[in-house]
C-alpha cells in the first residue's frame, strides 16, 4: 500500500460516512503495530465504532489494546466535547440575556461546525504536546478536520465576542468563542498538519462518481491551505473474479471500473491505492489483519445459500401512499453518496407517469440531473438551482447589511463565515422557498434539501420565517411561511435516504434528530442500493447481503415510522425506464 510507504508520524484519514475510513484507520494501526512500532489510534468521528471494531471499551482516555502489542487507542467523544464547549459559552450569559437570545446562541452552537471545532480543540495537544505523546512513533487519526475548520483557526484577531456583538447570525464563527487554548497552540497544530515530513492525509472514497467527486473537493480545499501531502484510497472495489459468476456482480464491477477510469482531474496526480471489497464484517482483529491484503484468497469467501427473501415494503407502495394526496411537497434528504438525487428523480417520474403534475427541483449540478433523467416526460417539470450563484447572491446581501459597519478584522471573519457549508444551505433554501408554495396545487419534489440545523438557524435569526411572520401580523393577514409549511405533515413529507450500512444509518438518525429539533417529523426512510433486496449468486455479495440485515432491522424497528427497501439494480438507474425499475413498475 503506497499510503503506508515511509509513513510519517501523523496519519489522518478523511472521507464521507460509509466509505470505510474507520476500518482502514484501524487496519493501518494494526499493520504498523505488527511492525513493532508504538501506535496511538485516535478517533474523533461522531459515529465512531473503534471500540466495537476491537471488541473493547475505549472512551476518552488512552487505553491499551490487549490483543495487539504496541497499540493504544483513544476515542474523543465529539458530542460530549461539543456539549462542554457549549456550556462554557452559554453558561455566563444564561439568566443575563433574554431567553430567546440564549436559545438562538444554543442553536448556533449545535451544528457540525461546533462539533468539529470542539473535537479539534480536544486533540490539538496530541499534535503539539511532546510530553503527552512521546511514547508513540505513530499517531493515527480517524477523521481529519475540514479545510473550513482549519481556515477558521487561521483567521487573524480575536475569536470571542462575535456572537455577543450580533455580528454572526447564522454563523459558524460562534463556536470559536469557546476555544480554550492559546492561539500559538492552534497555530502549532496547523503547522504540524501542513508539514509533509510529519503528516499525511489519506482521502478515502468508494469507486463511485459521487464519492470521488467529494474526495476531489476535499483535496482541493485542503491543498489550497497548504495541506498537500495527500494520498487517495479507493475502498471496497469488487474483485474481478466475482464478476465472472453473476450478472449483478458483473454490472457492479463494470460501473466501478468506469468510475475509476473517469477519476476527477484533481485526484489523478495523487498516489493511489485500491482495497478490494471483503465479504466479512470489518470487526475483530482477524478482519483488520486482512483488510489491507492486496489479494483475498477465494477460500476466504464462504459459499452460502441465498437466504430467505426479505419481506420489506417497496418504494412502489410508498409512492402509492404519496400519490393518494394528489399534491404536496416531498423533501428528499440524506448524507452524500446515498443516492438521494436518483431517488428524488424516481419518485418524481413515478408520480408524473400517473398523470399527476410534478415539479422536480434540485441544487445538484444540472448535468447530473439531466443525465439521470436523460429524456423529457409529460407532467414533469425540472428546475435546477445553481448553488454557487445563489450563495454569492446571499453573501453579497449579508456583506452589504451585516458587514457594512464592521472593521477590517470583523469583515474578514464574516467573509470566512460566509464560506461555510451552512451558508450554501441557507442560500439554496431561500431559492427553494420560492418554489415550495407550489406544493399546494401540485407535487414538488425537492432534492438536496437543507438540514434541520440550517432550518433552525434561519428561524432563529429571523432571516426568513420571523420576518414574514412579523410583516403579516402587522397587516392582519393569515399567512404560512416556508418554515411553517415544512413543519406541517399535511403539506410536507420528508424522505430520509440511507444505505444498509452502519455509518450511513447512524448519520441518517442524526439528521432525523436535527429535523425533530426544528419541529419537522420525517415521514419515511428509504434504504437504497440494498444487496439483500437484490438477486445474486455471488458468494461475496451473498455474505454482504447477510451483513445488511442487521441495519435494515434497525431502520425498521428503531428509527423509522415507515420505510422502503430499494434493491441494487444491474442497470444503473439512468433514464426514465431504469428509474421506474426502482419503483418496481417495469423490469430491466
PDB file of C-alpha atoms in Angstrom, residues 130-357:
ATOM      1  CA  UNK A 130       5.530  16.116  23.010  1.00  0.00           C
ATOM      2  CA  UNK A 131       5.308  15.058  26.659  1.00  0.00           C
ATOM      3  CA  UNK A 132       1.816  13.630  26.130  1.00  0.00           C
ATOM      4  CA  UNK A 133       2.675  11.578  23.037  1.00  0.00           C
ATOM      5  CA  UNK A 134       6.400  10.888  23.345  1.00  0.00           C
ATOM      6  CA  UNK A 135       5.775   7.147  23.800  1.00  0.00           C
ATOM      7  CA  UNK A 136       4.254   6.798  20.315  1.00  0.00           C
ATOM      8  CA  UNK A 137       6.049   6.615  16.990  1.00  0.00           C
ATOM      9  CA  UNK A 138       2.799   6.951  15.026  1.00  0.00           C
ATOM     10  CA  UNK A 139      -0.473   8.703  15.838  1.00  0.00           C
ATOM     11  CA  UNK A 140      -3.350   7.770  13.551  1.00  0.00           C
ATOM     12  CA  UNK A 141      -6.464   9.920  13.384  1.00  0.00           C
ATOM     13  CA  UNK A 142      -9.773   8.544  12.205  1.00  0.00           C
ATOM     14  CA  UNK A 143     -11.408  11.667  10.693  1.00  0.00           C
ATOM     15  CA  UNK A 144      -9.459  14.800   9.795  1.00  0.00           C
ATOM     16  CA  UNK A 145     -10.569  18.393  10.315  1.00  0.00           C
ATOM     17  CA  UNK A 146     -12.020  20.012   7.209  1.00  0.00           C
ATOM     18  CA  UNK A 147     -10.371  22.868   5.406  1.00  0.00           C
ATOM     19  CA  UNK A 148     -13.155  25.133   6.643  1.00  0.00           C
ATOM     20  CA  UNK A 149     -12.304  24.450  10.303  1.00  0.00           C
ATOM     21  CA  UNK A 150      -8.587  24.956   9.683  1.00  0.00           C
ATOM     22  CA  UNK A 151      -9.240  28.254   7.879  1.00  0.00           C
ATOM     23  CA  UNK A 152     -11.329  29.430  10.839  1.00  0.00           C
ATOM     24  CA  UNK A 153      -8.458  28.667  13.207  1.00  0.00           C
ATOM     25  CA  UNK A 154      -6.071  30.610  10.966  1.00  0.00           C
ATOM     26  CA  UNK A 155      -8.160  33.785  10.990  1.00  0.00           C
ATOM     27  CA  UNK A 156      -6.414  36.822  12.476  1.00  0.00           C
ATOM     28  CA  UNK A 157      -7.625  38.665  15.545  1.00  0.00           C
ATOM     29  CA  UNK A 158      -9.896  37.824  18.452  1.00  0.00           C
ATOM     30  CA  UNK A 159     -12.299  34.890  18.367  1.00  0.00           C
ATOM     31  CA  UNK A 160     -14.518  35.939  21.257  1.00  0.00           C
ATOM     32  CA  UNK A 161     -17.341  38.455  21.286  1.00  0.00           C
ATOM     33  CA  UNK A 162     -18.586  37.653  17.790  1.00  0.00           C
ATOM     34  CA  UNK A 163     -21.987  36.351  18.875  1.00  0.00           C
ATOM     35  CA  UNK A 164     -22.468  38.866  21.664  1.00  0.00           C
ATOM     36  CA  UNK A 165     -21.883  41.762  19.259  1.00  0.00           C
ATOM     37  CA  UNK A 166     -24.548  40.424  16.885  1.00  0.00           C
ATOM     38  CA  UNK A 167     -22.123  40.054  14.004  1.00  0.00           C
ATOM     39  CA  UNK A 168     -22.638  36.374  13.357  1.00  0.00           C
ATOM     40  CA  UNK A 169     -26.313  35.458  12.990  1.00  0.00           C
ATOM     41  CA  UNK A 170     -26.454  32.135  11.097  1.00  0.00           C
ATOM     42  CA  UNK A 171     -22.815  31.651  11.858  1.00  0.00           C
ATOM     43  CA  UNK A 172     -20.062  29.079  12.008  1.00  0.00           C
ATOM     44  CA  UNK A 173     -17.844  31.564  13.850  1.00  0.00           C
ATOM     45  CA  UNK A 174     -19.763  31.380  17.119  1.00  0.00           C
ATOM     46  CA  UNK A 175     -18.020  28.144  18.154  1.00  0.00           C
ATOM     47  CA  UNK A 176     -14.662  29.953  18.146  1.00  0.00           C
ATOM     48  CA  UNK A 177     -15.765  31.908  21.211  1.00  0.00           C
ATOM     49  CA  UNK A 178     -15.272  28.808  23.360  1.00  0.00           C
ATOM     50  CA  UNK A 179     -11.727  27.920  22.369  1.00  0.00           C
ATOM     51  CA  UNK A 180      -9.658  27.458  25.496  1.00  0.00           C
ATOM     52  CA  UNK A 181      -6.101  27.078  24.309  1.00  0.00           C
ATOM     53  CA  UNK A 182      -3.741  29.805  23.174  1.00  0.00           C
ATOM     54  CA  UNK A 183      -3.608  30.902  19.545  1.00  0.00           C
ATOM     55  CA  UNK A 184       0.028  29.777  19.457  1.00  0.00           C
ATOM     56  CA  UNK A 185      -1.029  26.196  20.218  1.00  0.00           C
ATOM     57  CA  UNK A 186      -3.584  26.149  17.400  1.00  0.00           C
ATOM     58  CA  UNK A 187      -1.033  27.622  15.009  1.00  0.00           C
ATOM     59  CA  UNK A 188       1.440  24.903  16.003  1.00  0.00           C
ATOM     60  CA  UNK A 189      -1.241  22.273  15.329  1.00  0.00           C
ATOM     61  CA  UNK A 190      -1.997  23.732  11.890  1.00  0.00           C
ATOM     62  CA  UNK A 191       1.738  23.850  11.135  1.00  0.00           C
ATOM     63  CA  UNK A 192       2.025  20.168  12.043  1.00  0.00           C
ATOM     64  CA  UNK A 193      -0.843  19.319   9.691  1.00  0.00           C
ATOM     65  CA  UNK A 194       0.819  21.197   6.825  1.00  0.00           C
ATOM     66  CA  UNK A 195       4.284  19.642   7.326  1.00  0.00           C
ATOM     67  CA  UNK A 196       4.693  16.697   4.887  1.00  0.00           C
ATOM     68  CA  UNK A 197       7.538  15.289   6.986  1.00  0.00           C
ATOM     69  CA  UNK A 198       5.178  14.935   9.946  1.00  0.00           C
ATOM     70  CA  UNK A 199       1.696  14.491   8.454  1.00  0.00           C
ATOM     71  CA  UNK A 200      -0.002  12.527   5.665  1.00  0.00           C
ATOM     72  CA  UNK A 201      -3.682  12.945   4.765  1.00  0.00           C
ATOM     73  CA  UNK A 202      -5.409   9.915   3.301  1.00  0.00           C
ATOM     74  CA  UNK A 203      -8.580  10.594   1.317  1.00  0.00           C
ATOM     75  CA  UNK A 204     -10.878   7.560   1.438  1.00  0.00           C
ATOM     76  CA  UNK A 205     -13.547   7.081  -1.243  1.00  0.00           C
ATOM     77  CA  UNK A 206     -15.535   4.337  -2.932  1.00  0.00           C
ATOM     78  CA  UNK A 207     -15.405   3.502  -6.647  1.00  0.00           C
ATOM     79  CA  UNK A 208     -18.438   5.714  -7.274  1.00  0.00           C
ATOM     80  CA  UNK A 209     -18.558   9.007  -9.144  1.00  0.00           C
ATOM     81  CA  UNK A 210     -20.247  10.858  -6.251  1.00  0.00           C
ATOM     82  CA  UNK A 211     -17.717   9.934  -3.552  1.00  0.00           C
ATOM     83  CA  UNK A 212     -14.799  10.506  -5.919  1.00  0.00           C
ATOM     84  CA  UNK A 213     -16.127  13.995  -6.690  1.00  0.00           C
ATOM     85  CA  UNK A 214     -16.401  14.628  -2.943  1.00  0.00           C
ATOM     86  CA  UNK A 215     -12.797  13.445  -2.452  1.00  0.00           C
ATOM     87  CA  UNK A 216     -11.685  15.821  -5.204  1.00  0.00           C
ATOM     88  CA  UNK A 217     -13.391  18.755  -3.463  1.00  0.00           C
ATOM     89  CA  UNK A 218     -11.769  17.813  -0.157  1.00  0.00           C
ATOM     90  CA  UNK A 219      -8.363  17.518  -1.842  1.00  0.00           C
ATOM     91  CA  UNK A 220      -8.614  20.962  -3.415  1.00  0.00           C
ATOM     92  CA  UNK A 221      -9.911  22.585  -0.224  1.00  0.00           C
ATOM     93  CA  UNK A 222      -7.065  21.198   1.900  1.00  0.00           C
ATOM     94  CA  UNK A 223      -4.361  21.743  -0.738  1.00  0.00           C
ATOM     95  CA  UNK A 224      -5.407  25.396  -1.018  1.00  0.00           C
ATOM     96  CA  UNK A 225      -4.420  25.993   2.620  1.00  0.00           C
ATOM     97  CA  UNK A 226      -1.120  24.140   2.402  1.00  0.00           C
ATOM     98  CA  UNK A 227      -2.053  20.528   3.258  1.00  0.00           C
ATOM     99  CA  UNK A 228      -0.691  18.974   0.081  1.00  0.00           C
ATOM    100  CA  UNK A 229       0.756  15.654   1.296  1.00  0.00           C
ATOM    101  CA  UNK A 230      -2.282  13.594   0.286  1.00  0.00           C
ATOM    102  CA  UNK A 231      -2.928  10.032  -0.799  1.00  0.00           C
ATOM    103  CA  UNK A 232      -6.101   8.532  -2.282  1.00  0.00           C
ATOM    104  CA  UNK A 233      -7.505   5.158  -1.201  1.00  0.00           C
ATOM    105  CA  UNK A 234     -10.414   3.740  -3.207  1.00  0.00           C
ATOM    106  CA  UNK A 235     -12.039   1.270  -0.864  1.00  0.00           C
ATOM    107  CA  UNK A 236     -14.412  -1.649  -1.364  1.00  0.00           C
ATOM    108  CA  UNK A 237     -13.712  -2.371  -5.043  1.00  0.00           C
ATOM    109  CA  UNK A 238     -15.438  -5.555  -6.229  1.00  0.00           C
ATOM    110  CA  UNK A 239     -12.877  -8.186  -7.311  1.00  0.00           C
ATOM    111  CA  UNK A 240     -12.911  -9.105 -10.994  1.00  0.00           C
ATOM    112  CA  UNK A 241     -13.305 -12.796 -10.117  1.00  0.00           C
ATOM    113  CA  UNK A 242     -16.808 -12.139  -8.741  1.00  0.00           C
ATOM    114  CA  UNK A 243     -17.920 -10.548 -11.998  1.00  0.00           C
ATOM    115  CA  UNK A 244     -17.413 -13.799 -13.905  1.00  0.00           C
ATOM    116  CA  UNK A 245     -20.035 -15.648 -11.870  1.00  0.00           C
ATOM    117  CA  UNK A 246     -23.013 -13.347 -11.501  1.00  0.00           C
ATOM    118  CA  UNK A 247     -24.931 -10.765 -13.576  1.00  0.00           C
ATOM    119  CA  UNK A 248     -25.345  -8.310 -10.707  1.00  0.00           C
ATOM    120  CA  UNK A 249     -21.663  -8.603  -9.754  1.00  0.00           C
ATOM    121  CA  UNK A 250     -20.647  -8.083 -13.389  1.00  0.00           C
ATOM    122  CA  UNK A 251     -22.745  -4.906 -13.591  1.00  0.00           C
ATOM    123  CA  UNK A 252     -21.284  -3.536 -10.339  1.00  0.00           C
ATOM    124  CA  UNK A 253     -17.753  -4.326 -11.489  1.00  0.00           C
ATOM    125  CA  UNK A 254     -18.287  -2.524 -14.801  1.00  0.00           C
ATOM    126  CA  UNK A 255     -19.728   0.567 -13.083  1.00  0.00           C
ATOM    127  CA  UNK A 256     -16.868   0.750 -10.587  1.00  0.00           C
ATOM    128  CA  UNK A 257     -14.192   0.362 -13.238  1.00  0.00           C
ATOM    129  CA  UNK A 258     -15.821   3.124 -15.295  1.00  0.00           C
ATOM    130  CA  UNK A 259     -15.879   5.445 -12.248  1.00  0.00           C
ATOM    131  CA  UNK A 260     -12.179   4.837 -11.570  1.00  0.00           C
ATOM    132  CA  UNK A 261     -11.323   5.345 -15.248  1.00  0.00           C
ATOM    133  CA  UNK A 262     -13.123   8.716 -15.138  1.00  0.00           C
ATOM    134  CA  UNK A 263     -11.266   9.847 -11.996  1.00  0.00           C
ATOM    135  CA  UNK A 264     -11.589  13.616 -11.381  1.00  0.00           C
ATOM    136  CA  UNK A 265      -8.600  15.524 -12.735  1.00  0.00           C
ATOM    137  CA  UNK A 266      -7.766  16.879  -9.271  1.00  0.00           C
ATOM    138  CA  UNK A 267      -7.121  13.336  -7.991  1.00  0.00           C
ATOM    139  CA  UNK A 268      -5.104  11.959 -10.907  1.00  0.00           C
ATOM    140  CA  UNK A 269      -1.720  13.128  -9.629  1.00  0.00           C
ATOM    141  CA  UNK A 270      -2.187  11.678  -6.125  1.00  0.00           C
ATOM    142  CA  UNK A 271      -0.544   8.391  -5.103  1.00  0.00           C
ATOM    143  CA  UNK A 272      -3.404   5.883  -5.228  1.00  0.00           C
ATOM    144  CA  UNK A 273      -4.304   2.535  -3.673  1.00  0.00           C
ATOM    145  CA  UNK A 274      -7.295   0.252  -4.179  1.00  0.00           C
ATOM    146  CA  UNK A 275      -8.663  -2.047  -1.473  1.00  0.00           C
ATOM    147  CA  UNK A 276     -10.809  -4.963  -2.542  1.00  0.00           C
ATOM    148  CA  UNK A 277     -14.335  -5.398  -1.214  1.00  0.00           C
ATOM    149  CA  UNK A 278     -14.315  -8.006   1.536  1.00  0.00           C
ATOM    150  CA  UNK A 279     -17.078 -10.467   2.311  1.00  0.00           C
ATOM    151  CA  UNK A 280     -16.564 -10.332   6.065  1.00  0.00           C
ATOM    152  CA  UNK A 281     -17.677  -7.700   8.574  1.00  0.00           C
ATOM    153  CA  UNK A 282     -14.746  -5.476   9.493  1.00  0.00           C
ATOM    154  CA  UNK A 283     -14.957  -6.226  13.201  1.00  0.00           C
ATOM    155  CA  UNK A 284     -12.292  -8.046  15.185  1.00  0.00           C
ATOM    156  CA  UNK A 285      -8.549  -8.411  14.902  1.00  0.00           C
ATOM    157  CA  UNK A 286      -8.586 -11.139  12.243  1.00  0.00           C
ATOM    158  CA  UNK A 287     -10.651  -8.986   9.875  1.00  0.00           C
ATOM    159  CA  UNK A 288      -8.390  -5.966  10.380  1.00  0.00           C
ATOM    160  CA  UNK A 289      -5.268  -8.020   9.722  1.00  0.00           C
ATOM    161  CA  UNK A 290      -6.610  -8.981   6.279  1.00  0.00           C
ATOM    162  CA  UNK A 291      -8.324  -5.756   5.185  1.00  0.00           C
ATOM    163  CA  UNK A 292      -5.203  -4.295   3.570  1.00  0.00           C
ATOM    164  CA  UNK A 293      -4.231  -7.537   1.822  1.00  0.00           C
ATOM    165  CA  UNK A 294      -3.871  -6.944  -1.896  1.00  0.00           C
ATOM    166  CA  UNK A 295      -5.451 -10.269  -2.846  1.00  0.00           C
ATOM    167  CA  UNK A 296      -8.112 -12.136  -0.931  1.00  0.00           C
ATOM    168  CA  UNK A 297      -7.857 -15.901  -1.424  1.00  0.00           C
ATOM    169  CA  UNK A 298     -11.053 -17.432  -2.805  1.00  0.00           C
ATOM    170  CA  UNK A 299     -11.110 -19.731   0.215  1.00  0.00           C
ATOM    171  CA  UNK A 300     -11.737 -16.671   2.388  1.00  0.00           C
ATOM    172  CA  UNK A 301     -15.215 -16.307   0.884  1.00  0.00           C
ATOM    173  CA  UNK A 302     -17.512 -18.883   2.441  1.00  0.00           C
ATOM    174  CA  UNK A 303     -20.144 -20.008  -0.037  1.00  0.00           C
ATOM    175  CA  UNK A 304     -23.612 -19.830   1.440  1.00  0.00           C
ATOM    176  CA  UNK A 305     -27.131 -20.457   0.191  1.00  0.00           C
ATOM    177  CA  UNK A 306     -29.220 -17.436  -0.653  1.00  0.00           C
ATOM    178  CA  UNK A 307     -31.199 -16.536   2.499  1.00  0.00           C
ATOM    179  CA  UNK A 308     -34.966 -16.354   2.517  1.00  0.00           C
ATOM    180  CA  UNK A 309     -36.278 -13.294   0.683  1.00  0.00           C
ATOM    181  CA  UNK A 310     -36.806 -10.185   2.781  1.00  0.00           C
ATOM    182  CA  UNK A 311     -40.379  -9.165   3.422  1.00  0.00           C
ATOM    183  CA  UNK A 312     -39.937  -5.403   3.250  1.00  0.00           C
ATOM    184  CA  UNK A 313     -42.061  -2.503   1.970  1.00  0.00           C
ATOM    185  CA  UNK A 314     -41.230  -1.342  -1.554  1.00  0.00           C
ATOM    186  CA  UNK A 315     -40.755   2.138  -2.964  1.00  0.00           C
ATOM    187  CA  UNK A 316     -43.786   1.416  -5.173  1.00  0.00           C
ATOM    188  CA  UNK A 317     -46.022   1.079  -2.107  1.00  0.00           C
ATOM    189  CA  UNK A 318     -44.580   4.293  -0.671  1.00  0.00           C
ATOM    190  CA  UNK A 319     -45.309   6.202  -3.887  1.00  0.00           C
ATOM    191  CA  UNK A 320     -48.883   4.819  -3.846  1.00  0.00           C
ATOM    192  CA  UNK A 321     -49.359   6.447  -0.445  1.00  0.00           C
ATOM    193  CA  UNK A 322     -47.765   9.727  -1.570  1.00  0.00           C
ATOM    194  CA  UNK A 323     -49.868   9.862  -4.760  1.00  0.00           C
ATOM    195  CA  UNK A 324     -53.114   9.462  -2.819  1.00  0.00           C
ATOM    196  CA  UNK A 325     -52.766  13.054  -1.553  1.00  0.00           C
ATOM    197  CA  UNK A 326     -52.808  14.485  -5.086  1.00  0.00           C
ATOM    198  CA  UNK A 327     -50.268  17.225  -4.265  1.00  0.00           C
ATOM    199  CA  UNK A 328     -47.666  18.220  -1.684  1.00  0.00           C
ATOM    200  CA  UNK A 329     -44.003  18.958  -1.008  1.00  0.00           C
ATOM    201  CA  UNK A 330     -41.673  15.938  -0.956  1.00  0.00           C
ATOM    202  CA  UNK A 331     -38.229  16.680   0.544  1.00  0.00           C
ATOM    203  CA  UNK A 332     -35.598  14.017  -0.169  1.00  0.00           C
ATOM    204  CA  UNK A 333     -32.755  14.292   2.329  1.00  0.00           C
ATOM    205  CA  UNK A 334     -29.612  12.358   3.215  1.00  0.00           C
ATOM    206  CA  UNK A 335     -25.843  12.478   3.526  1.00  0.00           C
ATOM    207  CA  UNK A 336     -23.609  12.496   0.448  1.00  0.00           C
ATOM    208  CA  UNK A 337     -23.320   9.362  -1.655  1.00  0.00           C
ATOM    209  CA  UNK A 338     -26.561   7.603  -0.627  1.00  0.00           C
ATOM    210  CA  UNK A 339     -28.395   8.262  -3.902  1.00  0.00           C
ATOM    211  CA  UNK A 340     -30.916  10.928  -2.919  1.00  0.00           C
ATOM    212  CA  UNK A 341     -30.859  12.633  -6.348  1.00  0.00           C
ATOM    213  CA  UNK A 342     -31.648   9.350  -8.073  1.00  0.00           C
ATOM    214  CA  UNK A 343     -34.483   8.548  -5.660  1.00  0.00           C
ATOM    215  CA  UNK A 344     -35.928  12.063  -5.922  1.00  0.00           C
ATOM    216  CA  UNK A 345     -35.997  11.608  -9.703  1.00  0.00           C
ATOM    217  CA  UNK A 346     -37.540   8.130  -9.359  1.00  0.00           C
ATOM    218  CA  UNK A 347     -40.359   9.407  -7.121  1.00  0.00           C
ATOM    219  CA  UNK A 348     -40.994  12.370  -9.436  1.00  0.00           C
ATOM    220  CA  UNK A 349     -41.073  10.153 -12.559  1.00  0.00           C
ATOM    221  CA  UNK A 350     -43.463   7.657 -10.980  1.00  0.00           C
ATOM    222  CA  UNK A 351     -45.865  10.399  -9.895  1.00  0.00           C
ATOM    223  CA  UNK A 352     -45.733  12.019 -13.356  1.00  0.00           C
ATOM    224  CA  UNK A 353     -46.357   8.665 -15.060  1.00  0.00           C
ATOM    225  CA  UNK A 354     -49.682   8.605 -13.225  1.00  0.00           C
ATOM    226  CA  UNK A 355     -50.694  11.871 -14.838  1.00  0.00           C
ATOM    227  CA  UNK A 356     -50.006  13.955 -11.712  1.00  0.00           C
ATOM    228  CA  UNK A 357     -48.310  17.352 -12.214  1.00  0.00           C
TER     229      UNK A 357
END
